[in-house]
XYZ file of C-alpha atoms in Angstrom:
624
model
C -156.367 -11.572 -176.461
C -154.679 -15.015 -177.438
C -151.441 -13.405 -178.730
C -151.113 -10.774 -175.673
C -152.146 -14.159 -173.226
C -149.284 -16.192 -175.214
C -147.084 -13.220 -174.907
C -147.510 -12.573 -171.578
C -147.350 -16.212 -170.801
C -143.980 -16.224 -172.921
C -142.281 -13.290 -171.293
C -143.163 -14.402 -167.791
C -142.093 -18.032 -169.238
C -138.767 -15.849 -170.370
C -138.251 -14.253 -167.111
C -138.496 -17.622 -164.955
C -135.844 -18.915 -167.105
C -133.880 -16.092 -166.758
C -134.481 -15.872 -163.039
C -133.983 -19.522 -162.541
C -130.405 -19.099 -164.437
C -129.219 -15.704 -162.709
C -130.216 -18.123 -159.675
C -128.003 -21.298 -160.754
C -125.179 -18.854 -161.546
C -125.574 -17.624 -158.152
C -125.465 -20.944 -156.951
C -122.597 -21.879 -158.599
C -120.783 -18.642 -158.002
C -121.929 -19.617 -154.046
C -120.376 -22.963 -154.334
C -116.916 -21.647 -156.108
C -116.728 -18.973 -152.952
C -117.085 -21.300 -150.937
C -114.611 -24.184 -152.717
C -112.672 -20.701 -152.673
C -112.569 -20.223 -149.370
C -112.333 -23.925 -148.106
C -109.075 -23.701 -150.214
C -108.001 -20.559 -148.526
C -108.879 -21.863 -145.022
C -106.774 -25.549 -146.213
C -103.932 -23.172 -146.969
C -104.397 -21.325 -143.689
C -104.493 -24.532 -141.507
C -101.474 -25.704 -143.823
C -99.422 -22.747 -142.680
C -99.933 -24.086 -138.940
C -97.369 -26.829 -139.938
C -94.738 -25.020 -142.203
C -91.748 -24.226 -140.843
C -90.962 -27.221 -138.920
C -87.763 -27.627 -141.621
C -85.292 -25.193 -142.411
C -84.673 -26.761 -145.633
C -84.832 -23.972 -148.480
C -87.748 -23.957 -150.336
C -87.228 -23.901 -154.639
C -88.320 -20.922 -156.180
C -89.707 -21.311 -159.727
C -88.063 -19.092 -162.277
C -89.819 -16.340 -163.778
C -90.845 -16.723 -167.466
C -91.788 -14.213 -170.373
C -95.336 -14.641 -169.714
C -94.909 -13.021 -166.160
C -96.114 -15.072 -162.915
C -99.063 -16.625 -164.570
C -98.659 -20.668 -165.688
C -97.108 -19.311 -168.725
C -94.892 -21.649 -171.222
C -92.367 -19.101 -171.790
C -88.480 -19.968 -171.897
C -86.813 -17.954 -168.182
C -85.886 -15.271 -168.909
C -82.456 -14.187 -166.777
C -79.738 -12.470 -167.426
C -76.339 -12.497 -166.515
C -76.981 -12.239 -162.935
C -80.265 -14.105 -162.921
C -78.048 -17.268 -164.238
C -75.851 -16.686 -161.550
C -78.304 -16.658 -158.745
C -79.793 -19.405 -160.481
C -76.012 -21.382 -160.195
C -75.605 -20.346 -156.641
C -79.064 -22.069 -155.574
C -78.302 -24.830 -157.429
C -74.997 -25.300 -156.080
C -76.004 -24.715 -152.145
C -78.960 -27.255 -152.436
C -78.663 -29.817 -150.235
C -79.104 -32.293 -153.463
C -75.914 -30.670 -155.177
C -74.069 -31.370 -151.429
C -74.953 -34.871 -151.461
C -74.157 -35.698 -155.002
C -70.504 -33.685 -154.489
C -70.117 -35.854 -151.641
C -70.847 -38.729 -153.363
C -68.373 -38.107 -155.659
C -65.790 -37.316 -153.483
C -66.377 -40.443 -152.110
C -65.648 -42.218 -155.193
C -63.122 -40.070 -156.643
C -61.047 -41.840 -153.373
C -61.155 -45.006 -154.601
C -58.496 -44.698 -157.495
C -56.513 -43.265 -154.600
C -56.876 -46.384 -152.297
C -56.218 -48.978 -155.101
C -53.665 -46.915 -157.324
C -49.869 -46.324 -155.439
C -49.299 -42.849 -154.816
C -46.589 -40.686 -155.699
C -47.234 -39.184 -151.693
C -47.182 -42.586 -150.320
C -44.429 -44.422 -151.890
C -42.296 -43.695 -155.135
C -40.999 -46.824 -155.651
C -44.459 -48.781 -155.924
C -45.550 -45.585 -158.450
C -42.448 -46.540 -160.599
C -42.942 -50.388 -160.191
C -46.588 -50.360 -161.339
C -45.398 -48.282 -164.192
C -42.624 -50.542 -165.128
C -45.307 -53.126 -165.122
C -48.349 -51.254 -167.287
C -47.329 -49.349 -169.834
C -50.109 -49.000 -171.416
C -52.057 -48.052 -168.530
C -49.514 -45.658 -167.272
C -49.649 -42.472 -170.043
C -53.791 -42.858 -169.296
C -53.218 -42.563 -165.599
C -50.831 -39.830 -165.795
C -53.064 -37.633 -167.623
C -56.212 -38.434 -165.042
C -53.253 -37.676 -162.330
C -54.441 -41.088 -160.899
C -50.317 -41.008 -159.117
C -51.890 -38.171 -157.305
C -55.228 -38.321 -156.597
C -55.489 -36.210 -153.287
C -53.541 -33.160 -154.827
C -55.241 -33.801 -158.797
C -57.114 -30.974 -159.820
C -60.243 -33.033 -160.934
C -60.270 -34.023 -157.108
C -59.565 -30.364 -155.832
C -62.492 -29.046 -157.123
C -64.886 -31.252 -156.206
C -62.939 -31.028 -152.695
C -64.033 -26.728 -153.137
C -67.271 -26.898 -154.400
C -68.350 -29.171 -151.793
C -66.817 -26.977 -149.155
C -68.671 -23.782 -151.122
C -71.784 -25.717 -151.279
C -71.826 -26.915 -147.321
C -71.166 -23.033 -145.957
C -73.874 -21.657 -148.672
C -76.142 -23.745 -147.227
C -75.503 -23.902 -143.786
C -75.393 -20.396 -143.222
C -78.952 -19.306 -144.406
C -80.236 -22.364 -142.665
C -78.934 -21.722 -139.262
C -80.269 -17.967 -139.427
C -83.372 -19.634 -139.871
C -83.212 -22.168 -137.162
C -82.006 -19.257 -134.733
C -85.349 -17.591 -135.894
C -87.364 -20.160 -134.995
C -85.717 -20.279 -132.066
C -86.813 -16.956 -131.043
C -90.067 -17.156 -132.012
C -93.085 -18.682 -130.635
C -94.994 -21.558 -131.723
C -98.043 -20.607 -134.139
C -101.450 -20.323 -133.130
C -104.055 -23.418 -133.798
C -105.487 -23.853 -137.171
C -109.398 -22.788 -137.059
C -109.885 -26.585 -137.820
C -107.975 -29.065 -135.644
C -109.757 -32.156 -137.095
C -107.986 -32.049 -140.209
C -104.643 -32.574 -138.621
C -103.407 -36.253 -138.476
C -103.724 -36.732 -134.858
C -106.719 -35.449 -132.721
C -108.750 -35.964 -129.942
C -112.246 -33.926 -127.940
C -113.791 -33.861 -124.941
C -116.209 -32.410 -122.847
C -115.523 -30.981 -119.656
C -117.194 -29.015 -116.521
C -113.841 -27.323 -115.702
C -113.496 -23.675 -117.172
C -111.839 -22.672 -120.555
C -109.177 -20.594 -118.669
C -108.844 -23.717 -116.013
C -108.131 -26.090 -119.197
C -105.510 -23.960 -120.897
C -103.687 -23.197 -117.481
C -103.320 -26.799 -117.070
C -102.697 -27.406 -120.651
C -98.994 -25.007 -120.299
C -98.394 -27.205 -117.135
C -98.861 -30.519 -118.743
C -96.972 -29.711 -121.998
C -94.288 -27.495 -120.162
C -93.475 -30.772 -118.122
C -93.183 -32.454 -121.178
C -90.061 -30.325 -122.567
C -92.823 -28.136 -124.603
C -92.084 -24.628 -125.419
C -95.669 -23.336 -124.891
C -97.930 -20.813 -125.089
C -101.824 -19.561 -124.923
C -102.755 -17.923 -128.021
C -106.606 -16.655 -127.821
C -108.693 -19.489 -126.848
C -105.809 -22.157 -127.352
C -102.371 -23.533 -126.332
C -99.736 -23.864 -129.039
C -96.704 -26.444 -128.307
C -93.616 -27.108 -129.879
C -91.089 -30.127 -129.187
C -88.081 -31.305 -131.163
C -85.929 -28.433 -131.891
C -82.839 -31.003 -131.868
C -83.862 -32.741 -134.826
C -82.912 -29.386 -137.032
C -79.844 -28.771 -134.550
C -78.652 -32.269 -135.215
C -78.978 -31.302 -138.590
C -77.016 -28.359 -138.654
C -73.965 -30.006 -136.705
C -73.732 -32.529 -139.131
C -73.235 -30.641 -141.902
C -71.072 -28.193 -139.634
C -69.153 -31.670 -138.106
C -68.591 -32.056 -142.432
C -66.850 -28.967 -142.867
C -64.865 -29.442 -139.761
C -63.341 -32.492 -140.935
C -62.920 -31.227 -144.712
C -60.645 -28.299 -143.268
C -59.221 -30.821 -140.795
C -58.248 -32.716 -143.657
C -57.184 -29.883 -145.699
C -54.831 -28.697 -142.904
C -53.511 -32.132 -142.467
C -52.548 -32.243 -146.009
C -50.934 -28.567 -146.430
C -48.732 -28.739 -143.049
C -48.140 -32.578 -142.338
C -44.396 -34.189 -142.830
C -43.679 -37.435 -142.929
C -40.837 -39.521 -142.877
C -39.420 -43.209 -142.386
C -36.301 -44.280 -140.734
C -34.292 -47.688 -140.289
C -32.749 -48.032 -137.428
C -30.390 -51.461 -136.174
C -30.141 -52.253 -132.247
C -28.341 -49.874 -130.526
C -28.432 -47.042 -133.139
C -30.287 -43.696 -132.714
C -31.995 -41.029 -134.212
C -32.365 -37.426 -134.288
C -35.832 -35.417 -135.421
C -33.554 -33.278 -138.051
C -34.026 -33.506 -141.508
C -30.692 -34.772 -142.818
C -31.233 -37.570 -140.077
C -34.112 -38.990 -142.375
C -34.012 -42.117 -144.534
C -36.709 -40.300 -147.116
C -38.952 -37.182 -146.013
C -42.278 -35.989 -147.030
C -43.938 -32.946 -146.537
C -47.096 -30.748 -147.379
C -46.627 -27.629 -149.652
C -46.914 -25.298 -146.380
C -44.966 -27.203 -144.032
C -41.953 -25.536 -142.493
C -39.338 -27.463 -141.530
C -38.165 -25.526 -139.422
C -41.081 -26.742 -136.919
C -39.677 -30.081 -136.400
C -40.388 -31.041 -132.773
C -36.714 -31.101 -131.113
C -36.371 -34.722 -129.689
C -34.161 -37.781 -130.085
C -34.221 -41.737 -129.755
C -32.053 -44.523 -129.215
C -33.017 -48.484 -130.250
C -32.088 -50.437 -127.329
C -33.338 -53.277 -128.308
C -35.785 -55.137 -130.840
C -37.905 -57.836 -129.499
C -40.017 -60.315 -131.901
C -41.993 -63.439 -130.750
C -43.532 -65.640 -133.397
C -46.103 -68.643 -132.479
C -43.565 -71.925 -132.888
C -45.964 -75.130 -133.536
C -49.297 -75.894 -134.689
C -50.801 -74.467 -138.139
C -50.556 -70.632 -136.833
C -46.847 -71.767 -136.892
C -44.829 -68.577 -137.501
C -47.415 -66.026 -136.752
C -45.682 -62.534 -134.883
C -47.453 -62.439 -131.568
C -44.864 -59.716 -130.421
C -43.601 -56.548 -131.759
C -41.997 -54.152 -129.182
C -38.978 -51.747 -129.972
C -37.480 -50.811 -126.634
C -36.246 -47.104 -126.873
C -34.809 -44.448 -124.683
C -35.838 -40.925 -125.688
C -34.839 -37.442 -125.037
C -37.450 -34.595 -125.601
C -35.356 -31.324 -126.185
C -31.818 -30.473 -126.536
C -31.493 -30.732 -122.441
C -34.397 -33.008 -121.915
C -34.334 -35.911 -119.633
C -34.193 -39.343 -120.928
C -37.096 -41.671 -120.524
C -37.523 -44.946 -121.518
C -40.800 -46.298 -123.983
C -41.731 -49.150 -125.666
C -43.113 -48.766 -129.334
C -45.378 -51.305 -130.765
C -47.664 -51.464 -133.535
C -50.560 -48.960 -133.554
C -49.375 -48.228 -129.814
C -46.717 -45.310 -131.312
C -44.589 -42.643 -129.243
C -45.830 -39.806 -129.410
C -43.628 -36.528 -128.584
C -44.349 -32.985 -128.623
C -47.318 -33.616 -131.153
C -44.886 -35.409 -133.292
C -45.840 -39.586 -133.486
C -43.336 -42.163 -134.070
C -44.772 -45.428 -135.251
C -43.328 -49.132 -135.886
C -43.961 -50.143 -139.111
C -41.496 -52.812 -139.613
C -38.320 -54.854 -138.833
C -35.805 -57.483 -140.222
C -32.401 -58.589 -139.466
C -28.912 -57.012 -139.635
C -25.798 -59.372 -140.284
C -23.084 -58.204 -138.245
C -20.167 -58.364 -140.807
C -15.859 -57.839 -140.900
C -14.071 -57.265 -143.845
C -10.457 -57.491 -144.301
C -8.602 -56.772 -147.027
C -5.173 -58.895 -147.986
C -3.018 -57.715 -144.804
C -5.544 -58.192 -142.614
C -6.458 -54.953 -141.935
C -10.262 -54.290 -140.850
C -11.837 -52.168 -144.013
C -15.049 -52.375 -142.716
C -17.075 -53.882 -139.482
C -20.734 -52.823 -139.445
C -24.179 -54.258 -139.089
C -25.732 -54.232 -142.966
C -29.859 -53.772 -142.762
C -31.268 -56.226 -145.336
C -34.927 -56.129 -147.127
C -37.208 -59.176 -145.964
C -38.986 -60.455 -148.684
C -41.590 -62.827 -147.262
C -43.206 -63.414 -143.958
C -40.828 -65.646 -142.741
C -38.100 -62.843 -143.709
C -35.890 -64.300 -145.663
C -33.800 -60.988 -146.718
C -32.069 -59.639 -149.064
C -29.444 -56.876 -149.971
C -25.600 -55.585 -150.795
C -22.591 -55.110 -148.383
C -20.752 -52.251 -149.840
C -16.884 -51.393 -148.815
C -16.753 -47.728 -150.591
C -13.313 -46.645 -149.473
C -10.632 -48.176 -147.368
C -9.821 -51.211 -149.272
C -6.588 -52.115 -151.401
C -6.061 -55.141 -153.573
C -2.531 -56.806 -153.903
C -1.150 -54.195 -155.938
C -2.101 -51.351 -153.532
C -4.471 -49.798 -155.937
C -7.606 -48.210 -154.530
C -10.664 -50.339 -155.290
C -14.523 -50.995 -154.059
C -15.627 -54.313 -152.932
C -19.319 -55.599 -153.259
C -21.061 -58.562 -152.015
C -24.237 -59.972 -152.776
C -26.319 -61.221 -149.615
C -29.333 -63.743 -149.448
C -29.835 -64.437 -145.589
C -32.806 -66.445 -143.850
C -32.981 -66.747 -140.268
C -33.951 -70.149 -139.946
C -32.347 -72.597 -142.508
C -33.609 -75.632 -143.504
C -30.401 -77.684 -144.025
C -28.242 -78.348 -147.638
C -30.648 -80.805 -149.593
C -34.068 -79.702 -148.339
C -34.939 -77.250 -151.207
C -34.600 -73.949 -152.171
C -32.377 -71.350 -149.883
C -35.903 -69.386 -147.937
C -36.157 -69.523 -143.845
C -38.802 -71.647 -142.678
C -39.352 -69.665 -139.724
C -39.331 -66.072 -139.063
C -37.430 -66.860 -135.879
C -33.493 -66.365 -136.124
C -33.212 -70.065 -134.913
C -30.509 -71.431 -137.692
C -29.090 -68.401 -139.319
C -27.326 -68.385 -142.512
C -25.695 -65.833 -144.559
C -24.545 -66.281 -148.792
C -22.545 -64.274 -150.145
C -21.136 -63.503 -153.538
C -18.051 -61.077 -154.435
C -17.315 -58.469 -157.246
C -14.771 -55.889 -157.222
C -14.718 -52.555 -159.238
C -16.461 -49.673 -159.410
C -19.727 -49.492 -157.468
C -21.361 -46.959 -159.456
C -21.509 -44.457 -156.026
C -19.164 -41.831 -157.546
C -21.510 -40.807 -160.612
C -24.092 -38.593 -158.519
C -26.770 -41.010 -159.779
C -29.040 -42.260 -156.567
C -28.738 -45.890 -155.530
C -31.056 -48.427 -153.880
C -29.110 -49.608 -150.789
C -30.394 -53.080 -151.392
C -28.993 -53.514 -154.746
C -25.625 -54.010 -156.281
C -24.537 -52.501 -159.787
C -22.441 -55.424 -161.201
C -21.619 -53.703 -164.671
C -18.593 -52.223 -163.859
C -17.706 -54.921 -161.319
C -15.732 -58.000 -161.618
C -16.126 -61.252 -160.338
C -14.284 -63.023 -157.555
C -13.351 -66.455 -158.877
C -13.057 -69.913 -156.988
C -10.515 -72.869 -157.736
C -12.822 -73.870 -160.642
C -13.326 -70.808 -162.236
C -16.589 -69.777 -161.030
C -18.013 -67.056 -159.019
C -17.031 -67.000 -155.622
C -19.916 -67.988 -153.206
C -20.675 -69.140 -149.804
C -22.991 -69.768 -147.336
C -21.669 -68.720 -143.565
C -23.216 -69.341 -140.191
C -22.510 -66.618 -137.418
C -18.272 -67.392 -137.061
C -17.397 -68.210 -140.280
C -15.549 -66.398 -142.893
C -15.084 -66.356 -147.236
C -11.724 -66.239 -147.911
C -11.188 -63.877 -151.644
C -9.102 -65.722 -154.205
C -5.263 -64.844 -154.394
C -5.303 -63.656 -150.914
C -6.913 -60.140 -151.175
C -8.731 -60.404 -148.359
C -12.082 -61.944 -146.149
C -15.336 -61.495 -144.741
C -16.556 -62.748 -142.100
C -20.144 -63.290 -140.450
C -19.937 -62.556 -137.065
C -23.399 -62.271 -136.049
C -26.978 -60.905 -136.360
C -28.541 -57.647 -135.239
C -32.491 -56.708 -135.450
C -33.691 -53.384 -137.128
C -36.388 -51.790 -136.724
C -38.263 -48.885 -139.068
C -40.204 -46.205 -137.951
C -42.253 -43.669 -139.412
C -42.203 -40.339 -137.881
C -45.040 -37.881 -138.827
C -46.411 -34.878 -137.726
C -50.333 -34.114 -139.098
C -52.126 -31.285 -137.466
C -55.745 -31.603 -137.435
C -56.273 -35.250 -136.583
C -58.094 -33.963 -133.658
C -60.203 -32.021 -135.056
C -60.964 -34.497 -137.688
C -62.009 -36.817 -135.065
C -64.111 -34.334 -133.260
C -65.843 -33.649 -136.529
C -66.139 -37.549 -137.322
C -68.305 -38.038 -133.864
C -70.038 -35.050 -133.840
C -71.463 -35.795 -137.172
C -72.670 -39.198 -135.964
C -74.449 -37.552 -132.990
C -75.916 -35.136 -135.016
C -77.020 -37.504 -137.561
C -78.521 -39.911 -134.964
C -80.362 -36.750 -133.630
C -81.922 -35.596 -137.200
C -82.835 -38.975 -137.757
C -84.425 -40.285 -134.379
C -85.502 -36.897 -133.181
C -89.408 -35.746 -134.451
C -90.351 -31.925 -134.611
C -93.941 -31.878 -133.505
C -96.576 -29.205 -132.579
C -99.206 -29.708 -130.319
C -102.219 -27.450 -129.801
C -105.244 -27.452 -127.296
C -108.032 -25.568 -127.628
C -111.120 -25.126 -124.784
C -113.876 -23.119 -125.716
C -117.249 -22.849 -123.742
C -120.007 -24.777 -125.935
C -123.936 -23.411 -126.272
C -124.938 -25.522 -123.736
C -122.119 -24.063 -120.974
C -119.573 -27.035 -120.770
C -116.316 -26.713 -122.283
C -115.189 -28.545 -125.635
C -111.345 -29.338 -125.121
C -109.982 -30.431 -128.525
C -106.336 -31.378 -128.999
C -104.501 -32.076 -132.267
C -100.897 -32.348 -133.150
C -98.243 -32.175 -136.343
C -95.181 -33.354 -136.986
C -92.709 -33.043 -139.661
C -93.328 -36.409 -140.736
C -95.724 -39.490 -140.338
C -95.064 -41.245 -137.197
C -96.957 -43.674 -135.216
C -96.004 -42.307 -131.908
C -96.989 -38.266 -132.718
C -101.051 -40.022 -132.226
C -99.470 -41.906 -128.832
C -97.765 -38.839 -127.405
C -101.040 -37.178 -128.165
C -103.097 -39.845 -126.265
C -100.543 -39.618 -122.882
C -100.970 -35.692 -123.166
C -104.886 -36.173 -123.054
C -104.440 -38.480 -120.198
C -102.286 -36.300 -118.130
C -104.946 -33.247 -118.964
C -108.045 -35.484 -117.949
C -107.073 -35.674 -114.331
C -107.437 -31.624 -114.375
C -110.373 -31.100 -116.549
C -112.128 -34.649 -115.953
C -114.890 -35.962 -118.817
C -117.763 -34.073 -118.319
C -121.187 -36.587 -117.290
C -123.487 -37.678 -120.314
C -127.061 -35.946 -119.469
C -130.135 -38.577 -119.028
C -132.627 -36.354 -120.504
C -130.972 -36.310 -123.808
C -132.705 -36.938 -126.653
C -132.206 -40.105 -128.546
C -130.220 -40.183 -131.467
C -131.162 -41.001 -134.851
C -130.101 -44.539 -136.382
C -128.108 -42.205 -138.571
C -126.713 -39.049 -136.817
C -124.504 -36.686 -138.673
C -120.407 -36.068 -137.600
C -120.734 -33.687 -134.760
C -118.885 -30.517 -135.184
C -116.193 -29.815 -132.821
C -118.300 -27.599 -130.655
C -121.071 -30.685 -130.671
C -118.612 -33.267 -129.618
C -118.906 -36.529 -127.395
C -118.165 -36.190 -123.587
C -115.773 -39.191 -123.957
C -112.290 -38.249 -125.707
C -111.396 -40.658 -128.292
C -107.296 -41.812 -128.506
C -106.078 -40.382 -131.463
C -104.532 -43.783 -132.250
C -107.693 -45.345 -132.178
C -109.766 -43.082 -134.337
C -107.651 -40.700 -136.501
C -109.455 -37.805 -136.771
C -111.580 -36.657 -140.205
C -108.987 -35.422 -142.768
C -106.011 -37.355 -141.016
C -104.928 -38.258 -144.569
C -104.350 -34.791 -145.834
């Protein structure tokens, strides 16, 4: 009997234990299901705030272990690797890296002389830095902007921007055509939230919400028991405009380099220039430039006016640089007058004529031993300091015969100062850039100038390797300092050179670079787009109005922005204040039972009758 009872008791206890275990297991399963349901609801709620950006999503590569959480190496074939490389190249992160590399690559182009800008500076740099020159040449640092590595960065950036912008533009257009998504189930989870009770009908509240949001330029529509609205599309539009503007600037820069032309011309007062290839002192153009597209025009330099500060600590500082010209557009166009100043070019048919330098050109007359004039010309000299101390060479190539009647050539080294300090007052350097006391120092040579060798020569230098010096009475090099009107007689009655006066010259840069207007427009658009993407916030607002259990309408308002902002709760509070004028707060019931000391947090349908400003009292779950 006792065994039976014991067995029965044991079976009962075992059954109770199994029942308890099953109950606990069921409870755990219910809890898990609740947790899973809650997570699913959070995912659905989070979906309401998705697609506030057109930024591409990063995708995880498929692994050998399938779609689970395996740790295998990505199994990608050739197509997979190409797709992966394309996604990396078109990501915004890589675009920013390439833009940064492009900026870094432009630094040596600004610090190191470039062949495309000044060959003479490049050659001087090579002569002074014999160790660095071979390294720089291998790295193409003398031709940065046409180098292989700079072009590669440029092309990759161009492709990256296009590959990034095209899909984002399609996504943005799709978002513009679609309507804002419906309200999440739990608006209390959103960062900005407020609620109140009103005696107005839910339909009237939603209709009033549509009107209020429409006046604030929200795109709004009714979805079920709520109104969904969105604003701030210009943020993404500004982002896309910024990147499109970068492409425009890149295209304009490329077009400017490929189709540009640039040349220099030194013009003495009274002389002119015609825009033909043979008239340039130097000329460079892009690889796709056609010389037949030179704009037909010409101009004459009537006068150059340069004024300087005459006293005080800024004595000698330039005050006025003006080149007064007469120009003609086309072959038979009317003659017009213009003044070219620094940074104020003459623009003719898309070609700009810039004033870049000026100096002095002494006027000299050279005669042979019989008094015959063999050269009368103004000879431009090259300034070597800010006071326009100038050096150069005067060359007589044809027409001169010595005392025996033999043809020969003459050469004079020239050193000119517009304002001489006087004898015994230091070295012969100008004291002022204006021509207050001009002096020309000459030394004379005869023989072969080397111009018949076919090798190019610097017009400002005199090659005396095949020439002999004229000697003075002491057997030394014949040289003399001349004032205007004075002359230097050559030895043995072989002629003379006279310093007749001074004229000024101006150096012009004639450039034609298409794409500058596009580059400027792109830069302005980029700044505007960047400002829009930084200062405009894209946000969504939902207004839900439902009838509560007691027959009173419960109004809920919530807002969600792409990024956290203190203005979002303020804006939501302003919208709530505007909506309250149509849906006023319902008065509290006087016969309501006293609230317990520790009341539970009310649900949205049991909210109090007084609205809470979202900036003062954030809703539960705001941190999420």
